[in-house]
Coordinates of C-alpha atoms in Angstrom, one line a residue:
M1 CA 0.0 0.0 0.0
T2 CA 1.3 3.5 -0.8
A3 CA 0.0 6.5 1.0
E4 CA 0.8 10.2 1.4
Y5 CA 1.0 11.0 5.1
G6 CA 0.0 14.4 6.2
T7 CA -0.2 15.6 9.8
V8 CA -3.6 14.0 9.7
V9 CA -5.7 12.1 7.2
N10 CA -9.2 13.6 7.3
A11 CA -11.1 10.4 6.8
E12 CA -11.0 6.7 7.7
N13 CA -9.5 5.3 4.6
V14 CA -8.3 1.9 5.7
V15 CA -9.7 -1.1 7.6
A16 CA -7.3 -3.0 9.7
V17 CA -8.2 -6.7 10.3
G18 CA -7.0 -8.6 13.3
Y19 CA -6.7 -12.4 13.6
G20 CA -5.8 -14.3 16.7
D21 CA -6.0 -18.1 16.8
F22 CA -3.4 -18.8 14.1
G23 CA -1.2 -15.9 15.1
T24 CA 1.0 -18.1 17.2
K25 CA 1.6 -20.8 14.6
S26 CA 4.8 -21.2 12.7
S27 CA 5.6 -18.4 10.2
E28 CA 4.9 -20.7 7.2
V29 CA 1.5 -21.8 8.5
R30 CA 0.6 -18.4 9.7
A31 CA 1.4 -16.9 6.2
K32 CA -0.7 -19.6 4.5
M33 CA -3.7 -19.0 6.8
A34 CA -3.4 -15.2 6.6
E35 CA -3.4 -15.4 2.8
R36 CA -6.5 -17.7 2.9
L37 CA -8.2 -15.2 5.1
A38 CA -7.3 -12.4 2.7
E39 CA -8.9 -14.4 -0.1
S40 CA -12.1 -14.7 2.0
V41 CA -12.0 -10.9 2.6
R42 CA -11.7 -10.2 -1.2
A43 CA -14.6 -12.5 -1.9
A44 CA -16.8 -11.0 0.8
L45 CA -16.2 -7.5 -0.5
A46 CA -17.0 -8.6 -4.1
D47 CA -20.1 -10.4 -2.9
A48 CA -21.3 -7.3 -1.0
G49 CA -20.5 -5.0 -3.9
L50 CA -17.9 -3.1 -1.9
S51 CA -14.6 -1.7 -3.2
G52 CA -11.3 -2.0 -1.5
T53 CA -7.7 -3.0 -2.1
V54 CA -6.8 -6.0 0.2
E55 CA -3.2 -6.4 1.3
R56 CA -1.6 -8.7 3.8
R57 CA 1.1 -7.0 5.8
W58 CA 2.9 -7.9 9.1
A59 CA 0.4 -9.3 11.5
R60 CA -2.6 -7.7 9.9
I61 CA -4.7 -7.7 6.8
L62 CA -5.3 -4.1 5.5
V63 CA -8.0 -2.9 3.2
E64 CA -7.7 0.5 1.6
T65 CA -11.2 1.7 0.9
E66 CA -13.5 4.7 0.9
E67 CA -16.3 2.6 2.5
A68 CA -14.6 1.8 5.7
D69 CA -17.6 1.2 8.0
S70 CA -19.4 -1.1 5.5
V71 CA -16.2 -2.9 4.6
A72 CA -15.5 -3.5 8.3
E73 CA -19.0 -4.8 9.0
T74 CA -18.8 -7.2 6.1
I75 CA -15.3 -8.5 7.1
A76 CA -16.4 -9.0 10.7
T77 CA -18.8 -11.8 9.7
L78 CA -15.9 -14.1 8.4
P79 CA -14.4 -17.0 10.3
G80 CA -10.9 -16.3 11.3
V81 CA -11.5 -12.5 11.9
V82 CA -11.1 -11.4 15.5
W83 CA -11.9 -7.7 14.8
A84 CA -12.1 -5.2 11.9
R85 CA -11.4 -1.5 12.6
P86 CA -12.1 1.5 10.3
A87 CA -8.9 3.5 10.8
V88 CA -7.1 6.7 9.9
L89 CA -3.7 6.1 8.5
A90 CA -1.2 8.6 9.9
D91 CA 2.4 9.2 10.6
A92 CA 4.0 7.4 13.5
T93 CA 4.4 10.5 15.5
L94 CA 2.7 11.8 18.7
D95 CA 1.5 14.9 16.8
S96 CA 0.0 13.0 13.9
V97 CA -1.7 10.4 16.2
S98 CA -3.1 13.2 18.3
D99 CA -4.4 15.0 15.3
A100 CA -6.0 11.8 14.0
L101 CA -7.7 11.3 17.4
R102 CA -9.1 14.8 17.4
T103 CA -10.5 14.3 13.9
L104 CA -12.1 11.0 14.8
S105 CA -13.7 12.4 17.9
T106 CA -15.3 15.1 15.8
E107 CA -16.3 12.9 12.8
R108 CA -17.7 10.3 15.1
G109 CA -19.8 12.8 17.1
H110 CA -18.1 12.2 20.5
G111 CA -20.2 14.2 23.0
A112 CA -19.0 15.7 26.3
E113 CA -21.2 13.3 28.2
E114 CA -19.5 10.1 26.9
S115 CA -16.5 8.8 28.7
F116 CA -13.6 7.4 26.8
A117 CA -10.3 5.6 26.9
V118 CA -7.3 5.3 24.6
E119 CA -5.7 1.9 24.1
S120 CA -2.3 1.8 22.4
R121 CA 0.1 -0.7 21.0
R122 CA 3.6 0.2 19.8
V123 CA 5.3 -2.6 17.9
G124 CA 9.1 -2.8 17.8
P125 CA 12.1 -2.3 20.1
P126 CA 12.3 0.7 22.4
S127 CA 14.6 2.4 19.9
A128 CA 12.0 2.2 17.0
H129 CA 10.1 5.2 18.2
P130 CA 10.9 8.2 20.4
F131 CA 7.8 7.5 22.5
S132 CA 6.2 4.7 24.5
S133 CA 2.8 3.1 24.4
R134 CA 2.0 5.1 27.6
D135 CA 3.0 8.3 25.8
L136 CA 0.5 7.5 23.1
K137 CA -2.3 7.0 25.7
V138 CA -1.5 10.1 27.6
E139 CA -1.0 12.4 24.6
G140 CA -3.8 10.9 22.7
G141 CA -6.2 11.1 25.6
S142 CA -5.3 14.7 26.2
A143 CA -6.1 15.5 22.5
V144 CA -9.5 13.8 22.7
Q145 CA -10.3 15.5 26.0
A146 CA -9.3 18.9 24.6
E147 CA -11.6 18.4 21.6
T148 CA -14.6 17.0 23.4
D149 CA -14.3 17.9 27.1
A150 CA -15.3 14.3 27.8
P151 CA -14.2 12.4 30.9
V152 CA -11.6 9.6 30.9
D153 CA -12.8 6.2 32.2
L154 CA -10.3 3.4 31.9
D155 CA -12.5 0.7 33.4
D156 CA -15.8 1.0 31.5
P157 CA -15.6 3.7 28.9
D158 CA -18.5 4.6 26.6
R159 CA -16.0 4.9 23.7
T160 CA -12.6 3.4 23.1
Y161 CA -10.0 4.8 20.7
R162 CA -7.3 2.4 19.6
V163 CA -3.8 3.3 18.3
E164 CA -1.4 0.8 16.7
V165 CA 2.0 1.9 15.6
R166 CA 4.3 -0.1 13.4
D167 CA 7.5 1.3 11.9
D168 CA 6.5 4.7 10.3
E169 CA 2.8 4.0 10.2
A170 CA 0.0 4.6 12.8
F171 CA -3.5 3.2 12.5
V172 CA -5.9 5.2 14.6
S173 CA -9.5 3.9 15.1
A174 CA -12.6 4.9 17.0
V175 CA -14.7 1.9 16.2
Q176 CA -14.1 -1.9 16.3
M177 CA -16.4 -4.5 14.8
D178 CA -15.8 -7.8 16.6
G179 CA -15.6 -10.9 14.5
P180 CA -16.2 -14.6 15.3
G181 CA -12.5 -15.5 15.6
G182 CA -11.4 -19.0 14.9
L183 CA -9.6 -20.1 11.7
P184 CA -10.0 -19.2 8.1
L185 CA -12.4 -21.3 6.1
G186 CA -10.9 -24.2 4.3
T187 CA -7.8 -24.5 6.4
Q188 CA -9.1 -27.6 8.3
G189 CA -10.5 -29.5 5.4
R190 CA -14.1 -30.3 4.6
A191 CA -17.0 -31.8 6.6
V192 CA -20.5 -32.9 5.8
V193 CA -23.2 -31.3 8.0
L194 CA -26.5 -33.0 8.5
L195 CA -28.6 -29.8 8.2
S196 CA -32.3 -30.0 9.3
G197 CA -34.9 -27.3 9.5
G198 CA -34.4 -27.0 13.2
I199 CA -32.4 -24.8 15.5
D200 CA -29.4 -26.9 16.4
S201 CA -27.7 -28.1 13.2
P202 CA -27.1 -24.6 11.8
V203 CA -25.3 -23.6 15.0
A204 CA -23.2 -26.8 14.8
A205 CA -22.4 -26.0 11.1
W206 CA -21.3 -22.5 12.1
R207 CA -19.1 -23.7 14.9
M208 CA -17.3 -26.0 12.4
M209 CA -16.9 -23.1 10.0
R210 CA -15.4 -21.0 12.8
R211 CA -12.8 -23.7 13.2
G212 CA -11.8 -23.5 9.6
C213 CA -13.9 -26.3 8.1
S214 CA -15.5 -25.9 4.7
I215 CA -19.0 -27.4 5.0
V216 CA -21.1 -29.5 2.7
P217 CA -24.7 -29.1 4.0
V218 CA -26.9 -32.3 3.5
Y219 CA -30.6 -32.3 4.1
V220 CA -32.4 -35.6 4.3
D221 CA -35.8 -35.1 2.9
L222 CA -38.2 -37.2 5.0
G223 CA -40.9 -37.5 2.3
D224 CA -44.4 -37.5 3.8
Y225 CA -42.9 -37.0 7.3
G226 CA -41.1 -33.8 6.3
G227 CA -42.8 -31.3 4.1
A228 CA -42.2 -28.3 2.0
D229 CA -41.9 -25.9 5.0
H230 CA -39.2 -28.1 6.5
R231 CA -37.2 -28.3 3.3
A232 CA -37.6 -24.5 2.7
R233 CA -36.2 -23.8 6.2
A234 CA -33.2 -25.9 5.5
T235 CA -32.6 -24.1 2.3
E236 CA -33.0 -20.7 4.0
V237 CA -30.5 -21.7 6.7
A238 CA -27.9 -22.9 4.1
T239 CA -28.3 -19.6 2.3
T240 CA -27.6 -17.7 5.6
L241 CA -24.5 -19.8 6.2
S242 CA -23.3 -19.3 2.6
R243 CA -23.2 -15.5 3.2
R244 CA -20.4 -16.1 5.6
A245 CA -18.5 -18.2 3.1
P246 CA -18.7 -16.2 -0.1
D247 CA -15.9 -18.1 -1.8
E248 CA -17.0 -21.5 -0.8
D249 CA -19.5 -24.0 -2.3
V250 CA -22.2 -24.2 0.3
R251 CA -25.0 -25.5 -1.9
L252 CA -27.5 -27.7 -0.2
H253 CA -27.4 -31.4 -1.0
V254 CA -30.9 -32.9 -0.7
V255 CA -31.1 -36.7 -0.1
P256 CA -34.5 -38.3 -0.9
G257 CA -35.1 -40.2 2.3
G258 CA -38.8 -40.9 2.1
E259 CA -38.5 -44.6 1.4
V260 CA -36.0 -45.0 4.2
V261 CA -38.3 -43.3 6.7
Q262 CA -41.3 -45.3 5.6
T263 CA -39.3 -48.5 6.1
V264 CA -38.3 -47.4 9.6
V265 CA -41.9 -46.5 10.6
E266 CA -43.3 -49.7 9.3
E267 CA -40.8 -52.2 10.7
L268 CA -39.4 -50.7 13.9
H269 CA -40.8 -49.6 17.3
D270 CA -38.8 -48.4 20.3
T271 CA -35.5 -48.2 18.4
R272 CA -37.1 -46.4 15.5
M273 CA -35.4 -43.1 16.0
L274 CA -32.0 -44.7 16.5
S275 CA -32.2 -46.5 13.2
L276 CA -33.3 -43.3 11.5
R277 CA -30.3 -41.5 12.9
R278 CA -28.1 -44.3 11.8
A279 CA -29.5 -44.1 8.3
M280 CA -29.0 -40.3 8.2
L281 CA -25.3 -40.8 9.2
A282 CA -24.9 -43.5 6.6
A283 CA -26.2 -41.1 4.0
G284 CA -23.9 -38.4 5.2
E285 CA -21.0 -40.7 5.1
A286 CA -21.8 -41.6 1.5
V287 CA -21.8 -37.9 0.5
A288 CA -18.6 -37.3 2.5
R289 CA -16.8 -40.0 0.6
E290 CA -17.9 -38.4 -2.7
V291 CA -16.8 -34.9 -1.8
S292 CA -13.6 -35.8 0.0
A293 CA -14.9 -34.7 3.5
H294 CA -13.2 -36.1 6.6
S295 CA -16.3 -36.3 8.9
V296 CA -20.0 -35.9 9.4
V297 CA -21.3 -33.2 11.7
T298 CA -24.6 -33.2 13.6
G299 CA -26.4 -30.7 15.9
E300 CA -26.9 -33.3 18.7
S301 CA -26.5 -32.3 22.3
L302 CA -25.9 -34.9 25.0
G303 CA -29.2 -35.8 26.7
Q304 CA -31.3 -33.3 24.8
K305 CA -33.5 -36.0 23.3
S306 CA -34.1 -39.6 23.8
S307 CA -31.9 -40.5 20.8
Q308 CA -29.1 -38.4 22.2
T309 CA -28.2 -40.2 25.4
G310 CA -24.7 -41.3 25.8
A311 CA -25.5 -44.9 25.0
N312 CA -27.7 -44.0 22.0
L313 CA -25.1 -41.7 20.5
A314 CA -22.6 -44.6 20.6
T315 CA -25.1 -46.8 18.9
T316 CA -25.8 -44.4 16.1
D317 CA -22.1 -43.8 15.5
A318 CA -21.5 -47.5 14.9
A319 CA -23.3 -47.1 11.6
V320 CA -20.4 -45.3 10.0
S321 CA -16.6 -45.6 9.9
I322 CA -15.7 -41.9 9.7
P323 CA -15.7 -39.4 12.6
V324 CA -19.0 -37.9 13.7
H325 CA -18.4 -34.4 15.2
R326 CA -21.0 -32.8 17.6
P327 CA -19.9 -29.3 18.3
L328 CA -22.9 -28.8 20.6
L329 CA -22.4 -32.0 22.6
T330 CA -22.2 -30.2 26.0
V331 CA -24.1 -27.0 25.2
D332 CA -27.4 -26.1 26.9
K333 CA -30.4 -25.5 24.7
T334 CA -30.8 -21.9 25.9
A335 CA -27.2 -21.2 24.8
I336 CA -27.9 -22.8 21.4
V337 CA -31.0 -20.7 20.9
E338 CA -29.1 -17.5 21.8
E339 CA -26.3 -18.4 19.3
A340 CA -28.9 -19.2 16.6
R341 CA -30.5 -15.8 17.1
A342 CA -27.1 -14.1 16.8
L343 CA -26.4 -16.1 13.6
D344 CA -29.8 -15.3 12.2
T345 CA -30.8 -18.9 11.7
F346 CA -33.2 -19.1 14.5
S347 CA -36.6 -20.5 13.7
D348 CA -39.7 -21.0 15.8
S349 CA -39.1 -24.1 18.0
T350 CA -42.6 -25.3 17.2
L351 CA -41.8 -25.8 13.5
P352 CA -42.9 -29.3 12.8
V353 CA -39.8 -31.5 12.3
G354 CA -40.4 -34.7 10.4
C355 CA -38.2 -36.9 12.6
E356 CA -40.2 -35.9 15.7
R357 CA -43.3 -37.3 14.0
V358 CA -41.4 -40.5 13.5
A359 CA -40.6 -40.9 17.2
P360 CA -42.3 -43.8 19.1
S361 CA -44.3 -43.2 22.3
H362 CA -41.7 -45.0 24.4
P363 CA -38.3 -44.7 22.7
E364 CA -35.3 -46.7 23.8
T365 CA -32.8 -44.5 25.8
N366 CA -30.1 -47.1 26.6
A367 CA -29.6 -49.0 23.4
T368 CA -26.8 -51.4 22.4
V369 CA -25.5 -51.7 18.9
E370 CA -26.4 -55.4 18.9
A371 CA -30.0 -54.8 19.8
V372 CA -30.5 -52.0 17.3
E373 CA -28.8 -53.9 14.5
D374 CA -30.9 -57.0 15.2
A375 CA -34.1 -55.0 15.0
E376 CA -33.5 -52.9 11.9
P377 CA -33.9 -54.3 8.4
D378 CA -30.7 -55.6 6.9
E379 CA -31.0 -53.3 3.9
L380 CA -31.7 -50.1 5.8
L381 CA -28.2 -48.5 5.7
S382 CA -27.7 -49.6 2.1
M383 CA -31.0 -47.9 1.2
A384 CA -29.7 -44.7 2.9
R385 CA -26.4 -44.8 0.9
A386 CA -28.3 -45.4 -2.3
A387 CA -30.5 -42.4 -1.5
A388 CA -27.4 -40.3 -1.0
A389 CA -26.2 -41.3 -4.5
D390 CA -29.5 -40.1 -5.9
R391 CA -29.4 -36.7 -4.2
S392 CA -29.9 -33.3 -5.8
V393 CA -27.9 -30.1 -5.3
V394 CA -29.8 -26.9 -4.7
D395 CA -28.4 -23.6 -5.9
L396 CA -29.0 -21.0 -3.1
G397 CA -30.5 -17.6 -3.6
P398 CA -28.6 -14.3 -3.2

């Protein structure tokens, strides 16, 4: 990035992007992950119709733009991003930083009734700059106070200004958009997610995305036990997740599972739900092998339903030979609902879910693999795998 530094730049013309979880890895791994995150940033801006020049420098990704707030808000949705800050790019001098802070306090409408603090970070040896991080806080705070007459509050300020100085550059910001953190998409391989029309599985999918997994959403259509509303909700959820992965293929894979469900209902009783879950996992595994995914992901939480007791989870897992990940295994339902609301995938918990209509009056809660296998039709898992091979792929809307 090239820039002409004045005493102050009169607008926020850059967005600084911070990442955390891979910042401690080896330089080679860190560089690869940072470049992958930069690719996601470029794709997100293009998808949102925003302009900006993305550059990876030192321990930050920088975006030079005239749309700093919108760019920062968009970037802050991406896995791997800890924060995004619209910033003024200024000289690495106390005077330039102070002038930038004064300008920001005015442009951001900082009133005298709002307390504030200045956080600072100066990177490099003591000899790199003729001032310390404390000097930045003191001089910068004095500049803001002189401009606004606002009180300083270091414990719980209404506003926080942030200054980061590296070499001959200073990035001065008045706003920070917090991101989800984690790892950039695609850095941890690919996983199939069994995505339903309910609350839990989208949150599980998002948690895997935050840990760097590309996801392949799979919806098992339950035929007469599902319905158009159920399928539409799954499509809507996949669309919402896809907005956080603009350079990923997050199209919904729809497996026709009506025949499998009908077989389960007609031939099984107290172990019905367990065999249905086993069939879904078998379908997910079949898709995973086709798309080179390393695992299947579900939204199950220990003890939340009769099919999700410890014994029953072990029984369903025995149907497949690849790992089954459950990011919500120990999470309370209230916390899952809160996360779904924040993710904007929450749906009314009374939405009819097909598999609930399949559940028997007295479900088995402490099953064994042997008992379930003895009860279920020999061809059930083969039927599920065949259904997976006959799946369709749904293009998601904008």
